[in-house]
Coordinates of C-alpha atoms and ligand atoms in Angstrom, one line a residue:
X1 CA 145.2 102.7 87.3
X2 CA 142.1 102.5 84.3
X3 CA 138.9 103.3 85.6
X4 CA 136.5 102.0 83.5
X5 CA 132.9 104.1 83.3
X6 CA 129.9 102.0 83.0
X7 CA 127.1 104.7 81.4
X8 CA 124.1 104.7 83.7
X9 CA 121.3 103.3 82.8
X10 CA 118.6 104.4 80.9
X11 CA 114.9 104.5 81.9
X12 CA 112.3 105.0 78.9
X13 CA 109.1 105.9 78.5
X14 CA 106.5 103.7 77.1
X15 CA 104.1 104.9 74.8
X16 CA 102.4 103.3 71.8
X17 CA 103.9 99.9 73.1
X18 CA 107.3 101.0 72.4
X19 CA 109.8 101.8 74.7
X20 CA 111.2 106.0 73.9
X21 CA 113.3 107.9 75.5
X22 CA 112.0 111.4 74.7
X23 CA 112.0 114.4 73.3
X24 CA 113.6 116.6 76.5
X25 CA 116.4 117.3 77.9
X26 CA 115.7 117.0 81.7
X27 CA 116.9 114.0 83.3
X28 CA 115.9 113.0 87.1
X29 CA 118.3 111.1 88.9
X30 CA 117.3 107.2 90.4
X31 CA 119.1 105.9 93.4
X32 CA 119.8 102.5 95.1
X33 CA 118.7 103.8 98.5
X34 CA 121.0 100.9 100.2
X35 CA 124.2 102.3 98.3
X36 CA 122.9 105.9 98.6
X37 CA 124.3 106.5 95.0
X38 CA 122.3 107.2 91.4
X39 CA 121.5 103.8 89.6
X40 CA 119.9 105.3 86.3
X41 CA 118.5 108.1 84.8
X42 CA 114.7 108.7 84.1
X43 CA 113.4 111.4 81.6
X44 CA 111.8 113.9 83.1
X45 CA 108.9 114.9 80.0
X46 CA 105.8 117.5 79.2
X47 CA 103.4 118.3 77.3
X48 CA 105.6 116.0 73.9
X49 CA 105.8 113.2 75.5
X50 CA 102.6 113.2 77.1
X51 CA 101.1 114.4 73.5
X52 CA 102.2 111.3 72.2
X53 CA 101.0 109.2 74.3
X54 CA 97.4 110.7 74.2
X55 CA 97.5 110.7 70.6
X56 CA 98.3 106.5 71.2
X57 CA 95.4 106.1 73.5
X58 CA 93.1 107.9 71.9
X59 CA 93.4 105.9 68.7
X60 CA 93.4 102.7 71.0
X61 CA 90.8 103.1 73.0
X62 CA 87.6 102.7 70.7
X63 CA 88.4 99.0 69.8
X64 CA 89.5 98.2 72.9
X65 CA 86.1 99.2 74.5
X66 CA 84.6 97.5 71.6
X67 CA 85.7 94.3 72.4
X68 CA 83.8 92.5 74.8
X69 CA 84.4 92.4 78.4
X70 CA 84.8 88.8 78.3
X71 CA 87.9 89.3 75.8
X72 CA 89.5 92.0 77.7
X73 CA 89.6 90.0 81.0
X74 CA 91.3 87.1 78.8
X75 CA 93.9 89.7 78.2
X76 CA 94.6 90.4 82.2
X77 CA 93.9 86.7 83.0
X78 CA 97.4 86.4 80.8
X79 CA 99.1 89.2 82.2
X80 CA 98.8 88.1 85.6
X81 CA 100.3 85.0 84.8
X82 CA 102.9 87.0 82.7
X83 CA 103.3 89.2 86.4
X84 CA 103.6 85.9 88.4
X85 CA 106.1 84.2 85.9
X86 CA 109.0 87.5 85.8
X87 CA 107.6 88.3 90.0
X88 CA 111.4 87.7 91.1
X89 CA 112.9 89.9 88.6
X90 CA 110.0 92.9 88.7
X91 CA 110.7 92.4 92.7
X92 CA 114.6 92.7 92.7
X93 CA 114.4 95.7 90.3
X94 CA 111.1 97.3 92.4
X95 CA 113.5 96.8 95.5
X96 CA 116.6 98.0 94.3
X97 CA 115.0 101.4 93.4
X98 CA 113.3 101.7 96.5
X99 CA 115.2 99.8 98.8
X100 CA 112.4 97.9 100.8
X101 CA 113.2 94.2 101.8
X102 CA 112.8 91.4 98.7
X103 CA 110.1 89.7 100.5
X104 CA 107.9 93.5 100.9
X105 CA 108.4 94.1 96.9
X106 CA 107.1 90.2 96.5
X107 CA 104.3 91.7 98.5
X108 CA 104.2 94.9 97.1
X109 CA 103.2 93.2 93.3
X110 CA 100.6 90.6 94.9
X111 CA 98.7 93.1 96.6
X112 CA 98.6 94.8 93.2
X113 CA 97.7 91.3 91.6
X114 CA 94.9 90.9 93.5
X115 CA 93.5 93.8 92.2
X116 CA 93.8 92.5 88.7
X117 CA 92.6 89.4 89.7
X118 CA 89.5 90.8 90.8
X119 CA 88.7 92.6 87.6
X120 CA 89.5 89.9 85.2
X121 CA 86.1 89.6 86.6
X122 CA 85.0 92.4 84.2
X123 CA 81.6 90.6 82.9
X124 CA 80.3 90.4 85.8
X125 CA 81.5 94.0 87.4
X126 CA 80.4 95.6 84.2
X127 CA 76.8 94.1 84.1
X128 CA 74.1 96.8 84.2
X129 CA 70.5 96.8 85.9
X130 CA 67.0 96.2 85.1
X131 CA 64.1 96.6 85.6
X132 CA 60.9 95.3 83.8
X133 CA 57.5 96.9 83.8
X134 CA 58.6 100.1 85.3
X135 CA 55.7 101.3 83.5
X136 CA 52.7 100.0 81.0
X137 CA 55.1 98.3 78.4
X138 CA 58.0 100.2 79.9
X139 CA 61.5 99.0 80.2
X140 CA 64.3 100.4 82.2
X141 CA 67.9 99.2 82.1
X142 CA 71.6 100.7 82.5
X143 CA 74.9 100.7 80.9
X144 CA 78.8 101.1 82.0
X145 CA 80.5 102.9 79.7
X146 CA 84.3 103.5 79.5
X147 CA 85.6 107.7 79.8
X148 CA 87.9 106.9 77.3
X149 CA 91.6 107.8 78.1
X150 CA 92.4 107.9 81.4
X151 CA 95.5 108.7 83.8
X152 CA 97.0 107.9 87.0
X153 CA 99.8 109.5 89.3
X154 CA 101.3 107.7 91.9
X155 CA 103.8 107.8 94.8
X156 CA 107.0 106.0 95.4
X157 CA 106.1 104.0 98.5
X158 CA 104.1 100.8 96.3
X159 CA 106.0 101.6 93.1
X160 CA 104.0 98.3 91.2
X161 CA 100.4 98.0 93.8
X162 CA 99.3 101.7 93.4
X163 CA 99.8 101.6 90.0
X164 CA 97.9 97.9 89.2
X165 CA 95.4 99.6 91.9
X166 CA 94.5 102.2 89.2
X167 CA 95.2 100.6 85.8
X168 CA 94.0 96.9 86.1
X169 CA 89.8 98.5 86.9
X170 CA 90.5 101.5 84.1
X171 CA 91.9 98.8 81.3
X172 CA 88.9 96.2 82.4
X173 CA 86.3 98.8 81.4
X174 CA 87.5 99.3 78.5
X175 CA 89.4 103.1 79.1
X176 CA 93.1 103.5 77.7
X177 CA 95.6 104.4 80.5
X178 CA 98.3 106.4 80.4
X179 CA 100.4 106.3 84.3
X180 CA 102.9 108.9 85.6
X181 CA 105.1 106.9 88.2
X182 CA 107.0 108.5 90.9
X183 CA 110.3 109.7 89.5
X184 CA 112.1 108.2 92.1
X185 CA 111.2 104.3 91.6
X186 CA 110.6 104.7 87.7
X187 CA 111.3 101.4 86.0
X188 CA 108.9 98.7 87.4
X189 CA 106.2 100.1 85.8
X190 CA 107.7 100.2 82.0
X191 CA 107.9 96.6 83.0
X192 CA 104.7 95.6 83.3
X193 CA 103.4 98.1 80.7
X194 CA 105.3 95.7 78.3
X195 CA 104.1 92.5 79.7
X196 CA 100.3 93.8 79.3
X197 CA 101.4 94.4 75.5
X198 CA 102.9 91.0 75.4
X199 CA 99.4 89.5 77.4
X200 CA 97.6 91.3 74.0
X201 CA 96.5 94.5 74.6
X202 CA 96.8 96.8 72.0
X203 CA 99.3 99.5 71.3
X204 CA 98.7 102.4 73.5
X205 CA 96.6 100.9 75.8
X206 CA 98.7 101.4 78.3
X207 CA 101.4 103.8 78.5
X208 CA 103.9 105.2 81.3
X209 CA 104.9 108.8 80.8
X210 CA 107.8 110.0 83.2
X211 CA 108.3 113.5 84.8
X212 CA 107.7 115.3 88.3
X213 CA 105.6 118.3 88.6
X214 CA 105.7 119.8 84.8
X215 CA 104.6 116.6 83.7
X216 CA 101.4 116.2 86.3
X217 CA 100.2 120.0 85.7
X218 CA 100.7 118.6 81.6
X219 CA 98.4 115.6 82.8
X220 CA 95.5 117.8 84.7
X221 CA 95.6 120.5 81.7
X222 CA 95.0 117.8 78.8
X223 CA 92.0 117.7 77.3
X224 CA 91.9 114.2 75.9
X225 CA 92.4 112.9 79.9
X226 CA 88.8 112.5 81.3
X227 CA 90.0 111.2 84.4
X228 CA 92.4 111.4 87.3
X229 CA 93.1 109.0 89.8
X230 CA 96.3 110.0 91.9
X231 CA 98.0 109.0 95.4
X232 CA 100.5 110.9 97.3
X233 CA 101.2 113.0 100.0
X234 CA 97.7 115.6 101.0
X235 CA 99.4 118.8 99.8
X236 CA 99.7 117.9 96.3
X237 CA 96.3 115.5 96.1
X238 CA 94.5 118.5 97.4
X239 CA 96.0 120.6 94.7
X240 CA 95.3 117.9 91.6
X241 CA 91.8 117.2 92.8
X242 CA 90.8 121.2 93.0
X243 CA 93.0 121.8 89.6
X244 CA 91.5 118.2 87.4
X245 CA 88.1 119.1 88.7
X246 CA 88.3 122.8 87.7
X247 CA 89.2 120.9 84.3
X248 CA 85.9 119.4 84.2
X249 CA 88.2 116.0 84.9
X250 CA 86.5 112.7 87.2
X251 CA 88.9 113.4 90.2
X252 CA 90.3 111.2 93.0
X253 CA 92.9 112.1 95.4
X254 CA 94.6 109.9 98.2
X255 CA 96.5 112.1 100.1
X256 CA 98.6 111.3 103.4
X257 CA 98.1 109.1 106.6
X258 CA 99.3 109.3 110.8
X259 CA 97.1 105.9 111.7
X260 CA 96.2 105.8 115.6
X261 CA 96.2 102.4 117.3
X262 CA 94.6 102.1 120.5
X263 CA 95.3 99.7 122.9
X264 CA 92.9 98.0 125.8
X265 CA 93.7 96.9 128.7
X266 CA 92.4 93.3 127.8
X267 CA 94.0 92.9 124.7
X268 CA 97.0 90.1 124.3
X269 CA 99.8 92.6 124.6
X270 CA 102.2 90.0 123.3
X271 CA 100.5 89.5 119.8
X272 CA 99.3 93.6 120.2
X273 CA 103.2 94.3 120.4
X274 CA 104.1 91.9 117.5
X275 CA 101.7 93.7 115.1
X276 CA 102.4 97.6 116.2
X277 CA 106.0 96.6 115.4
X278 CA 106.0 95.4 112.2
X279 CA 103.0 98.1 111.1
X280 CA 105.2 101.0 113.0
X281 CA 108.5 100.2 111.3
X282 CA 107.8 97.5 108.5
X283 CA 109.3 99.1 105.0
X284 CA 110.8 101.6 107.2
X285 CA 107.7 103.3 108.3
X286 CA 107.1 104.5 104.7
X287 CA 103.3 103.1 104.0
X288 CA 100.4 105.3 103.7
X289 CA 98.9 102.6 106.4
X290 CA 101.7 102.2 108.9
X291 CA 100.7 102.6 112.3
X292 CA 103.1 105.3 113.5
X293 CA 101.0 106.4 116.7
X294 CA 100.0 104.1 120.0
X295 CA 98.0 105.2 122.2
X296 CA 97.0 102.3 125.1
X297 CA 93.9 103.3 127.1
X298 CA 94.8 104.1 130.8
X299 CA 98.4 103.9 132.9
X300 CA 98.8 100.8 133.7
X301 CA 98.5 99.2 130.4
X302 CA 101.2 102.5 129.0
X303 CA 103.0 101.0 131.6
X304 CA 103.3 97.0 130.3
X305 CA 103.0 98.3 126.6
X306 CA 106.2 100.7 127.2
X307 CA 108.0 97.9 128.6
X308 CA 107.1 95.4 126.2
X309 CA 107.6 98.0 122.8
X310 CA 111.5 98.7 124.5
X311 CA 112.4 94.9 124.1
X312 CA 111.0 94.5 120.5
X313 CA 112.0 97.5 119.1
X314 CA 115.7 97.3 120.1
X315 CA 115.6 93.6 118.4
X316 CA 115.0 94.8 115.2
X317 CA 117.9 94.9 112.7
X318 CA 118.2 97.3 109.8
X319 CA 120.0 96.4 106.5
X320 CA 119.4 96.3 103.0
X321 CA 117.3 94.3 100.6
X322 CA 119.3 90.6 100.4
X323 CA 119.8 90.7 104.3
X324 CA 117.3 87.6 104.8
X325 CA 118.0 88.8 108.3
X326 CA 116.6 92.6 108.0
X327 CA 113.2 93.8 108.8
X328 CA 113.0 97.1 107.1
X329 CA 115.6 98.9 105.1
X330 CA 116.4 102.3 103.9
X331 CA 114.5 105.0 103.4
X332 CA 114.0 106.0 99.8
X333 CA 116.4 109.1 99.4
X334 CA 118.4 111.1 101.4
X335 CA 116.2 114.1 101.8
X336 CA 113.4 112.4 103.0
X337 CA 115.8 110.5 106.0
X338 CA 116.7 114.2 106.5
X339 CA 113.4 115.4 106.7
X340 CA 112.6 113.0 108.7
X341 CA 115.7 113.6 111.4
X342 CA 114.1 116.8 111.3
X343 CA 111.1 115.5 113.0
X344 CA 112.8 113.4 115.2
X345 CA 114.8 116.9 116.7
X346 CA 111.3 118.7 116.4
X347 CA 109.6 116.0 118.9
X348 CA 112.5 116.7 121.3
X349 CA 112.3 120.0 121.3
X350 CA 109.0 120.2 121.5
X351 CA 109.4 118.0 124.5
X352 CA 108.1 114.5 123.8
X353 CA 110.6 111.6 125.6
X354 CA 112.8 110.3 123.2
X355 CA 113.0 106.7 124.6
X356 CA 114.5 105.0 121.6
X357 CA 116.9 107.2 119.3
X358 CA 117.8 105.5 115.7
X359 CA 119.8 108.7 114.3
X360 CA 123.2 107.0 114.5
X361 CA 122.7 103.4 113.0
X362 CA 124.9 102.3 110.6
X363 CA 124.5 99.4 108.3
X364 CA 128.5 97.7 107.4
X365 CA 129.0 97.7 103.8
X366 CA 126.4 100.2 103.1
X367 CA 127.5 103.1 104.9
X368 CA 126.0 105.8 102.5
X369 CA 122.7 103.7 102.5
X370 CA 119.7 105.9 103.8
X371 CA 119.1 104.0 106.5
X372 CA 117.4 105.0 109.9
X373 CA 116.9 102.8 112.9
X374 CA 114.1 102.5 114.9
X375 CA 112.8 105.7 116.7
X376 CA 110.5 105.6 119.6
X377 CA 108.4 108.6 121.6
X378 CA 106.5 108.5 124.5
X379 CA 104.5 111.1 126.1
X380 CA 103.9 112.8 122.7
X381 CA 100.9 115.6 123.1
X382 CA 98.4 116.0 120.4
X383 CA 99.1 119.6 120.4
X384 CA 103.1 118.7 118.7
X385 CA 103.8 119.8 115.1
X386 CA 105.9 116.4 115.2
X387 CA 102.2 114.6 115.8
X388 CA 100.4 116.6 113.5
X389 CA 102.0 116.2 110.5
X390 CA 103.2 112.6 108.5
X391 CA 106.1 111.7 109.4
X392 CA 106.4 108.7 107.1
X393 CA 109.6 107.3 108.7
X394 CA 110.4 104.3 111.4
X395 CA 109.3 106.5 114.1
X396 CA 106.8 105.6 116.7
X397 CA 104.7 108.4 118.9
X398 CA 103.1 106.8 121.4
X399 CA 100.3 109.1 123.6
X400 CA 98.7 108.1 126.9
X401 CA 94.9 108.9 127.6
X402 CA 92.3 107.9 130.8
X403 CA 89.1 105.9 128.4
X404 CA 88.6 104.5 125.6
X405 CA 86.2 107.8 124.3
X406 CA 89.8 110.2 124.5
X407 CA 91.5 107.7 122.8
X408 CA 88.9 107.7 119.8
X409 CA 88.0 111.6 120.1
X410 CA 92.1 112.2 119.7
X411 CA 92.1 110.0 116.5
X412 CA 89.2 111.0 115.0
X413 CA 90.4 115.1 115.8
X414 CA 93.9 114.3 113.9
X415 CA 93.9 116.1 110.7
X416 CA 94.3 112.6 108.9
X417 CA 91.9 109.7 108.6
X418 CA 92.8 107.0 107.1
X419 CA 92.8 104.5 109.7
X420 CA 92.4 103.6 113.2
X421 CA 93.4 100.2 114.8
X422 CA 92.4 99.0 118.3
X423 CA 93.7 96.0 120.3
X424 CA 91.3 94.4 122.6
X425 CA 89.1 91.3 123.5
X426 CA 85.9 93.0 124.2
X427 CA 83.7 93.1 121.2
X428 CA 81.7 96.2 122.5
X429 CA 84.8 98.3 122.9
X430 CA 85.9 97.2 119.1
X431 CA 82.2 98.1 117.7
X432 CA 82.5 101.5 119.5
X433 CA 86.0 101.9 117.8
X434 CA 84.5 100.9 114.5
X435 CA 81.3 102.8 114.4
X436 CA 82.8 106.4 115.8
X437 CA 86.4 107.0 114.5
X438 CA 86.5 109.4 111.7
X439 CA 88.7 107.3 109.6
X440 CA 87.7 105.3 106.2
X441 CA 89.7 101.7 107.4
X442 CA 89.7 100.2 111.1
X443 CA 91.2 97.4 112.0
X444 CA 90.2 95.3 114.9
X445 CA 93.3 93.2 116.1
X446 CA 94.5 94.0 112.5
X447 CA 97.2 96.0 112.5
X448 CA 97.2 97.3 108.9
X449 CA 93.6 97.4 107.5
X450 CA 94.0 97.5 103.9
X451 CA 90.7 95.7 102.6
X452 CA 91.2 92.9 100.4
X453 CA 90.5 93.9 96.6
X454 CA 86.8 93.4 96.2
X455 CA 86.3 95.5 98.6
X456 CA 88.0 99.3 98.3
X457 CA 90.7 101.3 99.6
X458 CA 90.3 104.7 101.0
X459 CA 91.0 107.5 104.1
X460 CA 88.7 110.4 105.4
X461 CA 89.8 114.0 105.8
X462 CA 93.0 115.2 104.7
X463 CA 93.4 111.3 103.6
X464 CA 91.5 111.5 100.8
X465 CA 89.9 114.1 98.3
X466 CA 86.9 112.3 95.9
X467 CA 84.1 110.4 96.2
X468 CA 85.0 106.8 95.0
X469 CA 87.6 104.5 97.0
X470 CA 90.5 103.0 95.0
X471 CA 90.0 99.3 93.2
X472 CA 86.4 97.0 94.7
X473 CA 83.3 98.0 93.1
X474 CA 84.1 102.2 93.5
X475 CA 87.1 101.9 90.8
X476 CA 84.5 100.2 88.6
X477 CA 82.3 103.2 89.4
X478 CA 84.9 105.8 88.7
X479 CA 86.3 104.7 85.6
X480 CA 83.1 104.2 83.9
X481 CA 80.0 106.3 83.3
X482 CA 76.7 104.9 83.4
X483 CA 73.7 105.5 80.8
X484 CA 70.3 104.8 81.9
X485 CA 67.5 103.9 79.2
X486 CA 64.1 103.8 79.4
X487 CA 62.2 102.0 76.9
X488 CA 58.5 101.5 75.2
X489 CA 58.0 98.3 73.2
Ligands
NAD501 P1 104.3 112.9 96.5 O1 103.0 113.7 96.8 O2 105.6 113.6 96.7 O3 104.3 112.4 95.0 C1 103.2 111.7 94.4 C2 103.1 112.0 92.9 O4 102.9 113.4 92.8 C3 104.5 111.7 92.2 O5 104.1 111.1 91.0 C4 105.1 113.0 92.1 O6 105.9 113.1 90.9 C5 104.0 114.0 92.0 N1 104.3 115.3 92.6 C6 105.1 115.5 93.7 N2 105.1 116.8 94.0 C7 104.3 117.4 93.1 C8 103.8 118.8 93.0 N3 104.3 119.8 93.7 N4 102.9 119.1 92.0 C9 102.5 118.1 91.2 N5 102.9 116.8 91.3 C10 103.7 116.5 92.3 O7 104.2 111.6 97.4 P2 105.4 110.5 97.6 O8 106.4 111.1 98.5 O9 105.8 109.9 96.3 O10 104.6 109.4 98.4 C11 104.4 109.4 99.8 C12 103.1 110.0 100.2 O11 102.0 109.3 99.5 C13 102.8 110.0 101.7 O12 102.2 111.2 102.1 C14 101.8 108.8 101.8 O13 101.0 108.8 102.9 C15 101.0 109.0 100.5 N6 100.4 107.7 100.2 C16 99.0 107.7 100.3 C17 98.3 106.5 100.0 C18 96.8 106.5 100.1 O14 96.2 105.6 99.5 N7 96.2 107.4 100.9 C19 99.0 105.4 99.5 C20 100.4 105.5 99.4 C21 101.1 106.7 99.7

């Protein structure tokens, strides 16, 4: 028999609008999480690679910022029509490296659009103030003005949103960018890095450096980056705020999420159900706003919820990507399903009732795919490691309290705030929700509360580290640095 060895491909760095494959010798691997096998190789670089592409954005970066707003927006105006022309090829490659469903990539790049969209508004957002007559023949008026190179890191869950999140605001306001993707879903990014070149941005406006740890402490030590925007899990975003700030860097951190939903006894339980679902389990759990905690108000409605939850959950089907069929597939490797097994045991030992169990699903033809059915807890305590910490898996926890006041004292007491849902038809109760949880997004018969893009994106507590929200006017505010003068004519 001849075995023929296809070589694996190759992902490369982009720097200077060229496409390199670097100087190192450390390779990570890349996976199709469906197949559970290595797809590619990404270079894993430091402080070279990153060198060079500070040395590109720093040369780039004046005459971007010195053309005008209004030309720089023409440039994003064509690469979101670039985006929206390749969207079904950036989408199969975005979902064969991370495995969630064609139709979630699809969504994955138009959330991120939208964020571009709204800064192709750039005049506008960059406009100053003024004010005439502060004073006898006295003037006063303000400036945005770009840091200069910037840099963003960013997890593996929205491998193409997170990444537009952070580079469409910086670009507008005339910074050079250089992005450090999650290792593990690598190549999307080199992709639209070229089609901004091909939309006309200049060389080394925006480049993609690949690595894991060496090459974020490279990012938060450099002294050409003035800025750091990064999203991940709390541990590390707690670590890059205290370490870029110590740097004298402009610092935001997203960190991790457990979003409560709480559910009324008026609400419409059928539509309630529908949307807990699709937020607990939709691209298998793994979204910094899934809703992976329930918590309906009082024992009767536990009771019809409980009921109600066992019917949908066991119809939901698991498979991989071009399943039109599926709703969620696998997880992204296979540490993280084990780590997330883990959790699963830890909740039964620790006592909560194990109602639904998706350990042993299998997918056919895609046995060594990381897939994990749909896992559901009730009579989780708050006082459970398994409901402290992210589990960032298809696994629902559902807790039962007396009033509506436990229900929001146990969300806002989690150690994670980024958002709290509630499901009910009394407008009191949902103004109550909205004006006391300690969480930065709440969603009121909205499942997932991300706010649209001109508005901003961003948790409370252990959620978040920084001042400024992600993209709306804050990412305008982060990436820029404003001048005030005062004049006498
Ligand atoms: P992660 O923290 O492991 O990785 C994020 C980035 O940090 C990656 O680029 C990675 O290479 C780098 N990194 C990882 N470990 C590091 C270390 N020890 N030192 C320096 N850099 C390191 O996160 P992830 O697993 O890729 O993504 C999932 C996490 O991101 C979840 O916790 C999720 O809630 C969170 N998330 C938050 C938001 C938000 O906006 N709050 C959005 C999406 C995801």
């Amino acid at each position: 028999m001849v075995y023929i060895c296809r070589p694996m491909r190759q992902v490369f760095h982009y720097i200077k609008g060229c496409r390199l494959p670097g100087h190192g010798t450390r390779l990570g691997e890349v996976f199709d999480p469906a197949r559970g096998q290595a797809q590619a190789q990404v270079p894993l670089g430091g402080i070279a690679e990153l060198n060079a592409a500070a040395a590109a954005a720093l040369a780039a970066q004046p005459g971007w910022a010195a053309q005008s707003a209004h030309r720089r927006s023409q440039v994003l105006f064509r690469f979101k029509a670039l985006i929206e022309e390749h969207m079904e090829t950036l989408a199969k490659l975005l979902s064969s490296e991370h495995g969630k469903l064609l139709a979630d990539a699809r969504g994955d790049i138009q959330r991120g659009l939208e964020v571009i969209d709204f800064v192709c508004g750039a005049p506008q957002l960059l406009k100053g103030e003024f004010s005439a007559g502060a004073g006898p023949g006295i003037d006063v008026w303000s400036m945005r003005q770009p840091l200069g190179v910037v840099a963003g890191i960013t997890p593996f869950n929205f491998p193409a949103m997170i990444p537009l999140w952070m580079l469409g605001p910086a670009i507008a306001a005339g910074n050079a960018f250089i992005l450090k993707p999650s290792e593990r879903v690598p190549s999307v990014v080199v992709e639209l890095a070229a089609l901004l070149s091909e939309a006309g941005a200049p060389e080394g406006i925006l480049n993609v450096v690949h690595g894991d740890r060496e090459m974020v402490e490279a990012i938060l030590g450099h002294a050409a980056v003035k800025a750091v925007s990064f999203v991940g899990s709390s541990d590390v975003a707690q670590h890059v705020y205290a370490t870029a700030a110590a740097a004298g860097k402009r610092v935001q951190a997203m960190g991790g999420a457990k979003n409560h939903g709480l559910v009324l006894p008026d609400a419409d339980l059928d539509a309630a159900v529908a949307a807990i679902v699709g937020a607990a389990f939709g691209s298998a759990g793994e979204r910094c706003m899934a809703l992976p905690v329930v918590i309906p108000i009082g024992e009767s409605t536990a009771v019809a919820l409980r009921q109600r939850l066992l019917v949908a959950i066991k119809q939901l089907r698991v498979g991989a990507a071009d399943d039109p069929l599926a709703d969620y597939g696998p997880l992204i490797t296979a540490a993280h399903k084990q780590r997330v097994e883990r959790h699963i045991a830890m909740g039964i030992d620790e006592g909560a009732e194990l109602v639904i169990d998706g350990r042993a699903v299998s997918v056919a033809g895609h046995e060594r795919g990381f897939f994990l059915g749909p896992t559901f807890f009730d009579r989780v305590r708050a006082d459970m490691r398994s409901y402290q910490e992210e589990i960032f898996g298809p696994v629902l926890q559902m807790l039962r309290v007396d009033s509506l006041e436990q229900g929001i004292a146990l969300a806002s007491a989690h150690p994670y705030g980024n958002g709290v849902v509630v499901f009910t038809r009394s407008g009191e109760a949902a103004r109550c929700v909205a004006e006391q949880a300690e969480a930065g997004m709440v969603g009121i018969n909205v499942p997932i509360p991300v706010p649209v893009a001109y508005h901003g994106f961003g948790g409370w507590k252990r959620s978040a580290f920084g001042d400024l929200n992600q993209y709306g006017t804050d990412s305008i505010r982060f990436f820029t640095r404003t001048k005030i003068v005062t004049q006498r004519w």
